[in-house]
Structures are given as structure tokens and as C-alpha cells.
mmCIF file of C-alpha atoms in Angstrom:
data_model
loop_
_atom_site.group_PDB
_atom_site.id
_atom_site.type_symbol
_atom_site.label_atom_id
_atom_site.label_comp_id
_atom_site.label_asym_id
_atom_site.label_seq_id
_atom_site.Cartn_x
_atom_site.Cartn_y
_atom_site.Cartn_z
ATOM 1 C CA UNK U 1 5.497 -6.203 24.834
ATOM 2 C CA UNK U 2 3.833 -8.122 21.999
ATOM 3 C CA UNK U 3 1.374 -5.289 21.304
ATOM 4 C CA UNK U 4 4.121 -2.665 21.324
ATOM 5 C CA UNK U 5 6.631 -4.687 19.296
ATOM 6 C CA UNK U 6 4.145 -5.600 16.577
ATOM 7 C CA UNK U 7 2.813 -2.068 16.001
ATOM 8 C CA UNK U 8 5.474 0.462 14.894
ATOM 9 C CA UNK U 9 7.790 -2.234 13.413
ATOM 10 C CA UNK U 10 4.939 -3.476 11.223
ATOM 11 C CA UNK U 11 3.884 0.046 10.203
ATOM 12 C CA UNK U 12 7.394 1.020 9.091
ATOM 13 C CA UNK U 13 7.711 -2.122 6.948
ATOM 14 C CA UNK U 14 4.403 -1.583 5.108
ATOM 15 C CA UNK U 15 4.412 1.564 2.919
ATOM 16 C CA UNK U 16 0.651 1.553 2.270
ATOM 17 C CA UNK U 17 -0.267 3.565 5.357
ATOM 18 C CA UNK U 18 0.173 7.001 6.929
ATOM 19 C CA UNK U 19 3.766 6.135 7.876
ATOM 20 C CA UNK U 20 4.608 5.450 4.241
ATOM 21 C CA UNK U 21 2.868 8.612 3.047
ATOM 22 C CA UNK U 22 4.718 10.716 5.627
ATOM 23 C CA UNK U 23 8.139 9.262 4.797
ATOM 24 C CA UNK U 24 7.543 9.561 1.039
ATOM 25 C CA UNK U 25 6.674 13.205 1.598
ATOM 26 C CA UNK U 26 9.983 13.738 3.391
ATOM 27 C CA UNK U 27 11.855 11.951 0.587
ATOM 28 C CA UNK U 28 10.146 14.151 -2.004
ATOM 29 C CA UNK U 29 11.398 17.227 -0.159
ATOM 30 C CA UNK U 30 14.915 15.770 -0.436
ATOM 31 C CA UNK U 31 14.610 15.625 -4.228
ATOM 32 C CA UNK U 32 13.717 11.963 -4.856
ATOM 33 C CA UNK U 33 11.490 11.664 -7.940
ATOM 34 C CA UNK U 34 10.351 8.117 -7.041
ATOM 35 C CA UNK U 35 10.036 8.082 -3.228
ATOM 36 C CA UNK U 36 7.924 4.913 -3.231
ATOM 37 C CA UNK U 37 10.683 2.935 -4.914
ATOM 38 C CA UNK U 38 13.296 4.308 -2.516
ATOM 39 C CA UNK U 39 11.104 3.432 0.465
ATOM 40 C CA UNK U 40 10.579 -0.105 -0.846
ATOM 41 C CA UNK U 41 14.345 -0.585 -1.327
ATOM 42 C CA UNK U 42 15.024 0.686 2.210
ATOM 43 C CA UNK U 43 12.885 -2.100 3.700
ATOM 44 C CA UNK U 44 15.632 -4.618 2.884
ATOM 45 C CA UNK U 45 18.063 -2.612 5.052
ATOM 46 C CA UNK U 46 15.603 -1.749 7.832
ATOM 47 C CA UNK U 47 17.022 -4.312 10.233
ATOM 48 C CA UNK U 48 15.630 -3.228 13.596
ATOM 49 C CA UNK U 49 11.890 -3.714 12.907
ATOM 50 C CA UNK U 50 12.609 -7.004 11.122
ATOM 51 C CA UNK U 51 14.643 -8.287 14.080
ATOM 52 C CA UNK U 52 12.056 -6.994 16.568
ATOM 53 C CA UNK U 53 9.290 -8.969 14.849
ATOM 54 C CA UNK U 54 11.493 -12.058 14.640
ATOM 55 C CA UNK U 55 12.205 -11.835 18.380
ATOM 56 C CA UNK U 56 8.480 -11.501 19.161
ATOM 57 C CA UNK U 57 7.790 -14.657 17.175
ATOM 58 C CA UNK U 58 10.686 -16.459 18.881
ATOM 59 C CA UNK U 59 9.500 -15.481 22.382
ATOM 60 C CA UNK U 60 5.928 -16.564 21.604
ATOM 61 C CA UNK U 61 7.022 -19.947 20.246
ATOM 62 C CA UNK U 62 9.646 -20.778 22.884
ATOM 63 C CA UNK U 63 8.518 -18.865 26.016
ATOM 64 C CA UNK U 64 12.216 -18.193 26.714
ATOM 65 C CA UNK U 65 11.823 -14.859 28.472
ATOM 66 C CA UNK U 66 14.727 -13.131 30.172
ATOM 67 C CA UNK U 67 15.411 -10.171 32.450
ATOM 68 C CA UNK U 68 12.515 -8.437 34.263
ATOM 69 C CA UNK U 69 10.061 -10.084 31.842
ATOM 70 C CA UNK U 70 10.974 -13.548 33.156
ATOM 71 C CA UNK U 71 10.147 -12.460 36.718
ATOM 72 C CA UNK U 72 6.882 -10.926 35.547
ATOM 73 C CA UNK U 73 5.929 -14.126 33.698
ATOM 74 C CA UNK U 74 6.657 -16.173 36.821
ATOM 75 C CA UNK U 75 4.413 -13.815 38.802
ATOM 76 C CA UNK U 76 1.518 -14.079 36.357
ATOM 77 C CA UNK U 77 1.800 -17.881 36.441
ATOM 78 C CA UNK U 78 0.533 -17.663 40.039
ATOM 79 C CA UNK U 79 -2.458 -15.591 38.919
ATOM 80 C CA UNK U 80 -1.022 -12.250 40.063
ATOM 81 C CA UNK U 81 -1.265 -9.895 37.086
ATOM 82 C CA UNK U 82 0.431 -6.818 38.605
ATOM 83 C CA UNK U 83 3.112 -6.048 41.183
ATOM 84 C CA UNK U 84 1.851 -4.742 44.535
ATOM 85 C CA UNK U 85 3.001 -1.171 43.851
ATOM 86 C CA UNK U 86 1.859 -1.133 40.221
ATOM 87 C CA UNK U 87 -0.538 1.493 38.879
ATOM 88 C CA UNK U 88 -2.471 0.284 35.819
ATOM 89 C CA UNK U 89 -2.361 2.899 33.077
ATOM 90 C CA UNK U 90 -5.918 2.682 31.855
ATOM 91 C CA UNK U 91 -7.198 5.540 29.727
ATOM 92 C CA UNK U 92 -10.684 6.721 30.646
ATOM 93 C CA UNK U 93 -11.357 7.344 26.966
ATOM 94 C CA UNK U 94 -10.495 3.737 26.139
ATOM 95 C CA UNK U 95 -12.556 2.254 28.939
ATOM 96 C CA UNK U 96 -15.560 4.516 28.281
ATOM 97 C CA UNK U 97 -16.183 3.010 24.835
ATOM 98 C CA UNK U 98 -18.607 0.135 25.251
ATOM 99 C CA UNK U 99 -20.403 -2.164 22.827
ATOM 100 C CA UNK U 100 -23.755 -0.643 21.988
ATOM 101 C CA UNK U 101 -26.685 -2.249 23.785
ATOM 102 C CA UNK U 102 -28.456 -4.843 21.683
ATOM 103 C CA UNK U 103 -25.683 -5.083 19.085
ATOM 104 C CA UNK U 104 -23.742 -8.303 18.569
ATOM 105 C CA UNK U 105 -20.092 -7.600 17.580
ATOM 106 C CA UNK U 106 -19.170 -9.058 14.187
ATOM 107 C CA UNK U 107 -15.622 -9.490 12.912
ATOM 108 C CA UNK U 108 -16.370 -8.340 9.360
ATOM 109 C CA UNK U 109 -17.418 -4.915 10.646
ATOM 110 C CA UNK U 110 -13.770 -4.309 11.579
ATOM 111 C CA UNK U 111 -12.016 -6.265 8.824
ATOM 112 C CA UNK U 112 -13.961 -4.829 5.859
ATOM 113 C CA UNK U 113 -13.098 -1.115 6.390
ATOM 114 C CA UNK U 114 -9.442 -1.854 7.211
ATOM 115 C CA UNK U 115 -9.010 -4.197 4.232
ATOM 116 C CA UNK U 116 -10.689 -1.669 1.938
ATOM 117 C CA UNK U 117 -8.409 1.113 3.192
ATOM 118 C CA UNK U 118 -5.279 -0.983 2.609
ATOM 119 C CA UNK U 119 -6.400 -2.075 -0.867
ATOM 120 C CA UNK U 120 -7.308 1.482 -1.860
ATOM 121 C CA UNK U 121 -3.767 2.722 -1.176
ATOM 122 C CA UNK U 122 -1.997 1.089 -4.177
ATOM 123 C CA UNK U 123 -5.035 1.797 -6.361
ATOM 124 C CA UNK U 124 -4.945 5.515 -5.510
ATOM 125 C CA UNK U 125 -1.153 5.672 -5.811
ATOM 126 C CA UNK U 126 -1.440 4.204 -9.315
ATOM 127 C CA UNK U 127 -4.304 6.567 -10.193
ATOM 128 C CA UNK U 128 -2.562 9.734 -8.994
ATOM 129 C CA UNK U 129 0.704 8.761 -10.685
ATOM 130 C CA UNK U 130 -0.715 7.442 -13.967
ATOM 131 C CA UNK U 131 -0.137 10.722 -15.799
ATOM 132 C CA UNK U 132 3.628 10.137 -15.511
ATOM 133 C CA UNK U 133 3.532 6.802 -17.393
ATOM 134 C CA UNK U 134 3.280 8.203 -20.927
ATOM 135 C CA UNK U 135 6.841 7.168 -21.788
ATOM 136 C CA UNK U 136 6.692 3.785 -20.030
ATOM 137 C CA UNK U 137 5.934 0.612 -22.009
ATOM 138 C CA UNK U 138 4.159 -2.443 -20.612
ATOM 139 C CA UNK U 139 1.089 -2.550 -18.379
ATOM 140 C CA UNK U 140 2.842 -3.856 -15.234
ATOM 141 C CA UNK U 141 5.735 -1.444 -15.720
ATOM 142 C CA UNK U 142 3.228 1.423 -16.000
ATOM 143 C CA UNK U 143 1.465 0.318 -12.795
ATOM 144 C CA UNK U 144 4.654 0.084 -10.739
ATOM 145 C CA UNK U 145 5.946 3.368 -12.164
ATOM 146 C CA UNK U 146 2.627 5.071 -11.370
ATOM 147 C CA UNK U 147 2.642 3.750 -7.793
ATOM 148 C CA UNK U 148 6.149 5.114 -7.316
ATOM 149 C CA UNK U 149 5.139 8.521 -8.696
ATOM 150 C CA UNK U 150 1.717 8.692 -7.004
ATOM 151 C CA UNK U 151 0.698 11.149 -4.309
ATOM 152 C CA UNK U 152 0.989 9.453 -0.915
ATOM 153 C CA UNK U 153 -0.963 12.113 0.988
ATOM 154 C CA UNK U 154 -3.842 12.123 -1.520
ATOM 155 C CA UNK U 155 -3.923 8.314 -1.553
ATOM 156 C CA UNK U 156 -4.103 8.087 2.238
ATOM 157 C CA UNK U 157 -6.810 10.769 2.391
ATOM 158 C CA UNK U 158 -9.030 9.132 -0.238
ATOM 159 C CA UNK U 159 -8.452 5.621 1.168
ATOM 160 C CA UNK U 160 -9.455 6.682 4.679
ATOM 161 C CA UNK U 161 -12.508 8.609 3.440
ATOM 162 C CA UNK U 162 -13.702 5.650 1.340
ATOM 163 C CA UNK U 163 -13.197 3.262 4.290
ATOM 164 C CA UNK U 164 -15.152 5.600 6.599
ATOM 165 C CA UNK U 165 -18.022 6.023 4.116
ATOM 166 C CA UNK U 166 -18.304 2.298 3.406
ATOM 167 C CA UNK U 167 -18.150 1.357 7.082
ATOM 168 C CA UNK U 168 -20.654 4.097 7.969
ATOM 169 C CA UNK U 169 -23.059 2.897 5.273
ATOM 170 C CA UNK U 170 -22.627 -0.704 6.440
ATOM 171 C CA UNK U 171 -23.277 0.200 10.089
ATOM 172 C CA UNK U 172 -26.330 2.275 9.104
ATOM 173 C CA UNK U 173 -27.837 -0.539 6.996
ATOM 174 C CA UNK U 174 -27.300 -2.965 9.885
ATOM 175 C CA UNK U 175 -29.041 -0.558 12.258
ATOM 176 C CA UNK U 176 -25.970 -0.292 14.491
ATOM 177 C CA UNK U 177 -25.606 3.517 14.379
ATOM 178 C CA UNK U 178 -27.788 6.412 13.333
ATOM 179 C CA UNK U 179 -26.405 9.175 11.126
ATOM 180 C CA UNK U 180 -25.832 11.614 14.016
ATOM 181 C CA UNK U 181 -23.948 8.903 15.957
ATOM 182 C CA UNK U 182 -21.683 8.199 12.965
ATOM 183 C CA UNK U 183 -20.895 11.905 12.608
ATOM 184 C CA UNK U 184 -20.127 12.211 16.336
ATOM 185 C CA UNK U 185 -17.760 9.235 16.215
ATOM 186 C CA UNK U 186 -15.951 10.619 13.151
ATOM 187 C CA UNK U 187 -15.476 14.022 14.785
ATOM 188 C CA UNK U 188 -14.197 12.360 17.970
ATOM 189 C CA UNK U 189 -11.693 10.333 15.949
ATOM 190 C CA UNK U 190 -10.520 13.387 13.993
ATOM 191 C CA UNK U 191 -10.020 15.407 17.180
ATOM 192 C CA UNK U 192 -7.882 12.612 18.611
ATOM 193 C CA UNK U 193 -5.527 12.868 15.610
ATOM 194 C CA UNK U 194 -4.960 16.639 15.807
ATOM 195 C CA UNK U 195 -1.692 16.289 17.808
ATOM 196 C CA UNK U 196 -0.427 13.975 15.041
ATOM 197 C CA UNK U 197 -1.281 16.576 12.384
ATOM 198 C CA UNK U 198 0.625 19.230 14.312
ATOM 199 C CA UNK U 199 3.606 16.891 14.675
ATOM 200 C CA UNK U 200 3.659 16.285 10.909
ATOM 201 C CA UNK U 201 3.417 20.029 10.267
ATOM 202 C CA UNK U 202 6.403 20.743 12.518
ATOM 203 C CA UNK U 203 8.396 17.825 11.077
ATOM 204 C CA UNK U 204 7.951 19.117 7.524
ATOM 205 C CA UNK U 205 8.897 22.605 8.729
ATOM 206 C CA UNK U 206 12.115 21.319 10.341
ATOM 207 C CA UNK U 207 12.866 19.300 7.209
ATOM 208 C CA UNK U 208 12.441 22.368 4.993
ATOM 209 C CA UNK U 209 14.621 24.516 7.268
ATOM 210 C CA UNK U 210 17.398 21.898 7.316
ATOM 211 C CA UNK U 211 17.346 21.692 3.530
ATOM 212 C CA UNK U 212 17.375 25.484 3.138
ATOM 213 C CA UNK U 213 20.317 25.810 5.533
ATOM 214 C CA UNK U 214 22.176 22.886 3.877
ATOM 215 C CA UNK U 215 22.548 21.223 7.277
ATOM 216 C CA UNK U 216 23.330 17.835 5.776
ATOM 217 C CA UNK U 217 26.039 19.226 3.535
ATOM 218 C CA UNK U 218 27.519 21.137 6.475
ATOM 219 C CA UNK U 219 27.673 18.001 8.638
ATOM 220 C CA UNK U 220 29.222 16.094 5.742
ATOM 221 C CA UNK U 221 31.930 18.739 5.295
ATOM 222 C CA UNK U 222 32.951 18.958 8.960
ATOM 223 C CA UNK U 223 33.084 15.162 9.291
ATOM 224 C CA UNK U 224 34.697 14.408 5.924
ATOM 225 C CA UNK U 225 38.241 14.295 7.343
ATOM 226 C CA UNK U 226 37.550 11.826 10.140
ATOM 227 C CA UNK U 227 34.294 9.999 9.371
ATOM 228 C CA UNK U 228 34.542 7.026 7.022
ATOM 229 C CA UNK U 229 31.579 6.644 4.592
ATOM 230 C CA UNK U 230 31.195 3.086 5.882
ATOM 231 C CA UNK U 231 30.412 4.416 9.361
ATOM 232 C CA UNK U 232 27.581 6.694 8.198
ATOM 233 C CA UNK U 233 24.683 4.150 8.465
ATOM 234 C CA UNK U 234 25.878 3.061 11.927
ATOM 235 C CA UNK U 235 26.273 6.649 13.189
ATOM 236 C CA UNK U 236 22.936 7.681 11.710
ATOM 237 C CA UNK U 237 21.185 4.699 13.339
ATOM 238 C CA UNK U 238 22.626 5.492 16.782
ATOM 239 C CA UNK U 239 21.889 9.221 16.467
ATOM 240 C CA UNK U 240 18.310 8.614 15.295
ATOM 241 C CA UNK U 241 17.766 6.198 18.179
ATOM 242 C CA UNK U 242 19.033 8.784 20.680
ATOM 243 C CA UNK U 243 16.791 11.547 19.298
ATOM 244 C CA UNK U 244 13.725 9.284 19.198
ATOM 245 C CA UNK U 245 14.377 8.053 22.750
ATOM 246 C CA UNK U 246 14.816 11.611 24.027
ATOM 247 C CA UNK U 247 11.786 13.071 22.265
ATOM 248 C CA UNK U 248 9.511 10.016 22.283
ATOM 249 C CA UNK U 249 8.609 10.416 18.615
ATOM 250 C CA UNK U 250 9.809 8.448 15.615
ATOM 251 C CA UNK U 251 8.041 10.724 13.104
ATOM 252 C CA UNK U 252 9.738 13.816 14.505
ATOM 253 C CA UNK U 253 13.053 11.964 14.285
ATOM 254 C CA UNK U 254 12.402 11.121 10.633
ATOM 255 C CA UNK U 255 11.706 14.793 9.906
ATOM 256 C CA UNK U 256 14.947 15.895 11.556
ATOM 257 C CA UNK U 257 17.338 13.140 10.514
ATOM 258 C CA UNK U 258 16.368 12.471 6.880
ATOM 259 C CA UNK U 259 17.108 16.101 6.045
ATOM 260 C CA UNK U 260 20.587 15.701 7.542
ATOM 261 C CA UNK U 261 21.443 12.063 6.773
ATOM 262 C CA UNK U 262 20.603 12.023 3.047
ATOM 263 C CA UNK U 263 22.808 14.978 2.011
ATOM 264 C CA UNK U 264 25.470 13.675 4.399
ATOM 265 C CA UNK U 265 25.447 10.252 2.719
ATOM 266 C CA UNK U 266 25.558 11.880 -0.719
ATOM 267 C CA UNK U 267 28.426 14.157 0.293
ATOM 268 C CA UNK U 268 30.517 11.366 1.801
ATOM 269 C CA UNK U 269 29.688 8.726 -0.790
ATOM 270 C CA UNK U 270 27.919 6.432 1.693
ATOM 271 C CA UNK U 271 25.162 3.964 0.798
ATOM 272 C CA UNK U 272 22.075 6.220 0.497
ATOM 273 C CA UNK U 273 19.314 3.616 0.792
ATOM 274 C CA UNK U 274 20.978 1.966 3.781
ATOM 275 C CA UNK U 275 21.379 5.370 5.412
ATOM 276 C CA UNK U 276 17.674 6.104 4.907
ATOM 277 C CA UNK U 277 16.819 2.699 6.412
ATOM 278 C CA UNK U 278 19.134 3.453 9.353
ATOM 279 C CA UNK U 279 17.198 6.655 10.052
ATOM 280 C CA UNK U 280 13.865 4.808 9.929
ATOM 281 C CA UNK U 281 15.070 1.839 11.990
ATOM 282 C CA UNK U 282 16.839 4.048 14.519
ATOM 283 C CA UNK U 283 13.725 6.182 14.935
ATOM 284 C CA UNK U 284 11.576 3.127 15.620
ATOM 285 C CA UNK U 285 14.203 1.674 17.989
ATOM 286 C CA UNK U 286 14.461 4.845 20.093
ATOM 287 C CA UNK U 287 10.700 5.298 20.050
ATOM 288 C CA UNK U 288 10.284 1.670 21.110
ATOM 289 C CA UNK U 289 12.521 2.135 24.169
ATOM 290 C CA UNK U 290 11.317 5.580 25.221
ATOM 291 C CA UNK U 291 8.960 5.831 28.216
ATOM 292 C CA UNK U 292 7.510 9.062 26.775
ATOM 293 C CA UNK U 293 6.737 7.543 23.367
ATOM 294 C CA UNK U 294 3.085 7.607 22.296
ATOM 295 C CA UNK U 295 3.230 3.992 21.101
ATOM 296 C CA UNK U 296 4.756 2.836 24.403
ATOM 297 C CA UNK U 297 2.135 4.737 26.387
ATOM 298 C CA UNK U 298 -0.729 3.445 24.225
ATOM 299 C CA UNK U 299 0.531 -0.145 24.607
ATOM 300 C CA UNK U 300 0.500 0.292 28.399
ATOM 301 C CA UNK U 301 -2.982 1.812 28.317
ATOM 302 C CA UNK U 302 -4.438 -0.794 25.971
ATOM 303 C CA UNK U 303 -3.033 -3.606 28.128
ATOM 304 C CA UNK U 304 -4.103 -1.928 31.394
ATOM 305 C CA UNK U 305 -0.648 -2.391 32.873
ATOM 306 C CA UNK U 306 1.794 -0.245 34.839
ATOM 307 C CA UNK U 307 3.657 1.927 32.338
ATOM 308 C CA UNK U 308 7.086 1.797 33.978
ATOM 309 C CA UNK U 309 6.801 -1.980 34.392
ATOM 310 C CA UNK U 310 6.086 -2.246 30.662
ATOM 311 C CA UNK U 311 9.144 -0.122 29.841
ATOM 312 C CA UNK U 312 11.391 -2.139 32.194
ATOM 313 C CA UNK U 313 10.296 -5.518 30.867
ATOM 314 C CA UNK U 314 10.445 -4.493 27.195
ATOM 315 C CA UNK U 315 13.760 -2.602 27.321
ATOM 316 C CA UNK U 316 16.098 -5.660 27.346
ATOM 317 C CA UNK U 317 14.368 -7.078 24.263
ATOM 318 C CA UNK U 318 14.572 -3.752 22.408
ATOM 319 C CA UNK U 319 18.225 -3.222 23.401
ATOM 320 C CA UNK U 320 19.147 -6.714 22.203
ATOM 321 C CA UNK U 321 17.627 -6.254 18.747
ATOM 322 C CA UNK U 322 18.909 -2.669 18.583
ATOM 323 C CA UNK U 323 22.476 -3.762 19.324
ATOM 324 C CA UNK U 324 22.305 -6.489 16.650
ATOM 325 C CA UNK U 325 20.898 -4.012 14.114
ATOM 326 C CA UNK U 326 23.655 -1.482 14.915
ATOM 327 C CA UNK U 327 26.296 -4.184 14.471
ATOM 328 C CA UNK U 328 24.831 -5.155 11.089
ATOM 329 C CA UNK U 329 24.929 -1.518 9.944
ATOM 330 C CA UNK U 330 28.547 -1.279 11.089
ATOM 331 C CA UNK U 331 29.599 -4.418 9.224
ATOM 332 C CA UNK U 332 27.581 -3.823 6.045
ATOM 333 C CA UNK U 333 28.608 -0.169 5.953
ATOM 334 C CA UNK U 334 32.237 -1.213 5.826
ATOM 335 C CA UNK U 335 31.621 -3.880 3.189
ATOM 336 C CA UNK U 336 29.297 -2.034 0.766
#
């Protein structure tokens, strides 16, 4: 539960990663000239991941579990890690990776590449967007403007490549890996991300089709007579959650719903940034609950636990925070 609840919610709240690059790409398709700024503003209204992280912290500090999780905690207190009929979902690929013989693991070998990758993101965003700052005065204003106008996809690509090269050079100098081993590991990692690349390709295709067909405007027109603008963020959150739960993918949900929700909010006069946040939060919420979600499956595999047991114990926590987030969207939508 802790691993699952501190993964996607954290990723959606930090724009300097692949999630941010993907969402900014979708916002660009919708006509936003400064997608980074819009994404940053949406964080304030992205209630589900914020509440999910707050609940994780609360559970850790108080140990006040409830539902199936409470029974599971009582079981583990006796030393019994799994139920009798449980089937640990351990990936062979995960368990086959072992520490290399004769090598002592060092923390900086993990922290350095990750920190470098994160730091390179704003630097590359500023670099790729600097050409747009000619009419902006002030150094800090230029930097923030450039970051907002920068290329997210290029920044992610360069940041990852730099992190890989630096880590590879570091591992080679330490005698941990030879050149052929580094190449093999890189190719293995790239092959593991191919399904993600295909998902992004299809999401952008769906987004483009929805924009070309004016799907958002159509939905806005047919709902104009009965749907209040204040209800749009709430409805969008619930719909996004349903799609993400059914498909098991938050990114696919973003690709579908942003193309519909943004024009719908514009057509009905609803709060645009809150509507965007509702799509993002709803996608993460549905993905968090779904038993076919990649993040849910990976959390089960990484923890070597029964997948259905993980879903059952996590679901009450996700539903609680999801219900609170939906209520906030309902109330704020009516007030703003």
C-alpha cells in the first residue's frame, strides 16, 4: 500500500519527469502556449494525490489501519506474512537481477544518476525555451518563462541520456560493469519501456482525433442545458476515475479525457485549471484502485505479495481519499 500510494501520486505532483512531459504534450495539443505554467497551477487543485500522500503519512504515524488491512496487519504481527491461499506475485525478471559478485552496493551509485536526471529537467526546459524570452525583462522572469515554453519531450530525453552516460562512466571507472554489460543493461531497460511508448503513441492519436472531431465542444453543447458549469470538475473527476479503473491506465485516461474536458470546460465556462486537475487526479485515483493497473501490479510484484490481497487491502484507503476529493471538487466547483 505504501509503495503503491507513494508512486503515481508523487509522479503526478512533480512536473520534472516523464509524467509532466507527457501531460504538457497533451496540453500543447489543446492549444496552451505555456503548458508548464498550466500544469503547475493544476497541482493546487489536484486533490486526490495530495490526500493519498497525507493518508499514507497518517497511517504510518498512527498505525490506525482499517478494513481488510487491519486484519492483514494483525496476521503479520504473529509472523505470518501471507494468507494460506495467497499466491505471491513475484516477477521472475525482478528476482533474477542480483548484485554482481564481488561488488559492494553503494547508495551514491543510485542517488547520483537520479538526482542528475531531476536537476537536468529544469535546466533543459530553460535551455529549449530560452529563444522565446526575447521580449521578457528580468533574469528570473526569463528563466521561468523559458521553463514554461521549453520542450518537455526533449528535456526528458536529454536528462535521461545524460544520467545514463554519467552513471555508466561512474560504474566503469569503479570496475562494476564492463562496456558490453552496460550496453546490455541499457537495451534491456529500453525494451521494457516499449509498451509505454506504444501507449503514449496511441494516447496522442486519440487526443488528436478528439480535437479534430471537436468531441469536447460536442459534449459541451449536448450538456449545456442540464449540466451546471460548477459540476464539470466533479463529473470529469468521476468519469476519469471510471475510465482509468476500467482500462488500468492513467496515461491513456489523460489522453482521452483532456481532449474532451478542456473544450467542455471552455464551452460551459467552468474553471479550466480545476477541470484539468480533476482529469489528472481522477486518472490516478482510478489507476490506483484498478487490479489491472501497471502500478498496482508492479507494487504487488515488488512487495512479493498476493495481487488480489493488495487490491483488497488498498481499496478502502483509495476510496476514502477519492470520495473526499470528489466532494471537494463538487463544493469548489459550485463556489468558484
